[in-house]
Amino acid sequence: MRVILGLALAGLLLGPLASVGLAADQKPHRVAIQVDQNDPAVMNMVLNNATHVIEHYRGKGEDVDLEIVAYGPGMHMLRADTSPVADRIKHLKEMVPGKIQFSACNNTKQSMEKAEAHAIAIVPEAAIVPSGVVRLMELQEQGWSYVRP
């Protein structure tokens, strides 16, 4: 009888520790989302998807990292002068500091600057990457999930 009570007590004490160990071994959630269209509906859908992913994992008590990569016509999402979603980008970045990255393709930026004959500023919440397509490839090679709206 003492053995059974001892095992039951050990299970009660170790149960929470075992679940912590499982959480620590859990694969991280990481999602890369592509934006390659100059379409406010697509841009809003991407931001909605990002928000829903964040809320889903917050509800489960889990972290998720997101990276939204814009290139080609989708660069308008991250241009300071043409972004129809700049306020939403700022809000989302503030909502989950350090958990979401906005990446702007430098190849596209340079092409736009050449075509328009002036410098292009990006929203302050974004970072410039050498190539949007290459960035998406690298994230996938690192095990990130990939979403294209």
Coordinates of C-alpha atoms in Angstrom, one line a residue:
M1 CA 0.0 0.0 0.0
R2 CA 2.9 2.4 0.8
V3 CA 4.4 1.7 -2.6
I4 CA 1.2 2.6 -4.4
L5 CA 0.8 5.8 -2.3
G6 CA 4.5 6.7 -3.0
L7 CA 4.1 6.2 -6.7
A8 CA 0.9 8.3 -6.7
L9 CA 2.6 11.1 -4.8
A10 CA 5.6 11.0 -7.2
G11 CA 3.2 11.2 -10.1
L12 CA 1.5 14.2 -8.7
L13 CA 4.8 16.0 -8.0
L14 CA 6.5 15.0 -11.3
G15 CA 3.4 15.5 -13.5
P16 CA 3.8 19.3 -13.8
L17 CA 7.5 18.9 -14.3
A18 CA 7.0 16.4 -17.1
S19 CA 4.7 18.8 -18.9
V20 CA 7.2 21.6 -18.6
G21 CA 9.8 19.2 -20.2
L22 CA 7.4 18.5 -23.1
A23 CA 6.8 22.2 -23.6
A24 CA 10.6 22.9 -23.7
D25 CA 11.0 20.1 -26.3
Q26 CA 8.2 21.5 -28.5
K27 CA 9.2 22.6 -32.0
P28 CA 9.0 26.4 -32.4
H29 CA 6.2 27.9 -34.5
R30 CA 7.7 30.0 -37.3
V31 CA 5.7 31.3 -40.3
A32 CA 7.0 33.2 -43.3
I33 CA 4.3 35.0 -45.4
Q34 CA 4.9 36.3 -48.9
V35 CA 3.4 39.6 -50.3
D36 CA 4.0 40.0 -54.0
Q37 CA 0.9 42.0 -55.1
N38 CA 0.1 45.7 -54.9
D39 CA -3.4 44.9 -53.6
P40 CA -4.7 46.4 -50.4
A41 CA -7.1 43.4 -50.0
V42 CA -4.2 41.0 -50.1
M43 CA -2.1 43.1 -47.7
N44 CA -5.0 43.2 -45.3
M45 CA -5.5 39.4 -45.6
V46 CA -1.8 38.9 -44.8
L47 CA -2.1 41.1 -41.7
N48 CA -5.3 39.3 -40.7
N49 CA -3.6 35.9 -41.1
A50 CA -0.7 37.1 -39.0
T51 CA -3.0 38.4 -36.3
H52 CA -5.0 35.1 -36.2
V53 CA -1.8 33.0 -36.0
I54 CA -0.6 35.1 -33.1
E55 CA -3.9 34.9 -31.3
H56 CA -4.2 31.2 -31.8
Y57 CA -0.8 30.4 -30.2
R58 CA -1.3 33.0 -27.5
G59 CA -4.5 31.2 -26.6
K60 CA -2.5 28.0 -26.2
G61 CA 0.2 29.7 -24.2
E62 CA 2.8 29.2 -27.0
D63 CA 5.1 31.6 -28.9
V64 CA 5.1 32.1 -32.7
D65 CA 7.6 34.0 -34.8
L66 CA 6.3 35.6 -38.1
E67 CA 8.1 37.2 -41.0
I68 CA 6.2 39.0 -43.7
V69 CA 8.4 39.3 -46.8
A70 CA 7.4 41.9 -49.5
Y71 CA 8.9 42.0 -53.0
G72 CA 7.9 43.0 -56.5
P73 CA 4.6 45.0 -56.5
G74 CA 4.0 43.8 -52.9
M75 CA 6.7 46.3 -51.8
H76 CA 4.1 49.0 -51.8
M77 CA 2.9 47.4 -48.5
L78 CA 6.2 48.5 -46.9
R79 CA 6.8 51.8 -48.7
A80 CA 6.4 54.8 -46.5
D81 CA 4.7 56.8 -49.3
T82 CA 2.3 54.2 -50.7
S83 CA 1.5 51.7 -48.0
P84 CA -2.3 51.4 -47.5
V85 CA -1.7 49.4 -44.3
A86 CA 1.1 51.4 -42.5
D87 CA -1.0 51.9 -39.4
R88 CA -1.9 48.2 -39.1
I89 CA 1.8 47.3 -39.5
K90 CA 2.7 49.6 -36.7
H91 CA 0.0 48.3 -34.5
L92 CA 0.9 44.6 -35.1
K93 CA 4.6 45.3 -34.5
E94 CA 3.6 47.0 -31.1
M95 CA 1.3 44.1 -30.3
V96 CA 4.0 41.5 -30.4
P97 CA 7.4 43.2 -30.1
G98 CA 10.3 40.9 -31.2
K99 CA 7.9 38.3 -32.6
I100 CA 7.1 39.8 -36.1
Q101 CA 9.5 41.0 -38.8
F102 CA 8.6 42.9 -41.9
S103 CA 11.2 42.4 -44.7
A104 CA 11.5 44.6 -47.7
C105 CA 13.3 43.4 -50.8
N106 CA 16.3 45.6 -51.7
N107 CA 16.3 44.4 -55.3
T108 CA 12.7 45.7 -55.7
K109 CA 13.5 48.9 -53.8
Q110 CA 16.4 49.6 -56.1
S111 CA 14.3 48.9 -59.2
M112 CA 11.6 51.2 -58.0
E113 CA 14.1 54.0 -57.2
K114 CA 15.6 53.7 -60.7
A115 CA 12.2 53.7 -62.4
E116 CA 11.0 56.7 -60.3
A117 CA 14.3 58.5 -60.2
H118 CA 14.2 59.2 -56.4
A119 CA 14.9 57.4 -53.1
I120 CA 12.2 55.2 -51.7
A121 CA 11.7 55.1 -47.9
I122 CA 10.2 52.1 -46.2
V123 CA 8.0 52.1 -43.1
P124 CA 10.2 52.2 -39.9
E125 CA 8.8 48.8 -38.7
A126 CA 10.5 47.1 -41.7
A127 CA 14.0 46.0 -42.5
I128 CA 15.6 45.7 -45.9
V129 CA 16.8 42.3 -47.0
P130 CA 19.0 41.8 -50.1
S131 CA 16.4 39.7 -51.9
G132 CA 12.8 38.9 -50.9
V133 CA 12.8 35.6 -52.8
V134 CA 16.1 34.5 -51.3
R135 CA 14.9 35.5 -47.8
L136 CA 11.9 33.2 -48.2
M137 CA 14.1 30.4 -49.4
E138 CA 16.5 30.8 -46.5
L139 CA 13.6 30.8 -44.0
Q140 CA 12.2 27.6 -45.5
E141 CA 15.6 26.0 -45.4
Q142 CA 15.6 26.8 -41.7
G143 CA 12.3 25.0 -41.2
W144 CA 9.9 27.9 -41.3
S145 CA 6.4 27.3 -42.6
Y146 CA 5.6 29.2 -45.8
V147 CA 2.3 30.9 -46.6
R148 CA 1.4 32.6 -49.9
P149 CA -2.0 34.4 -49.8

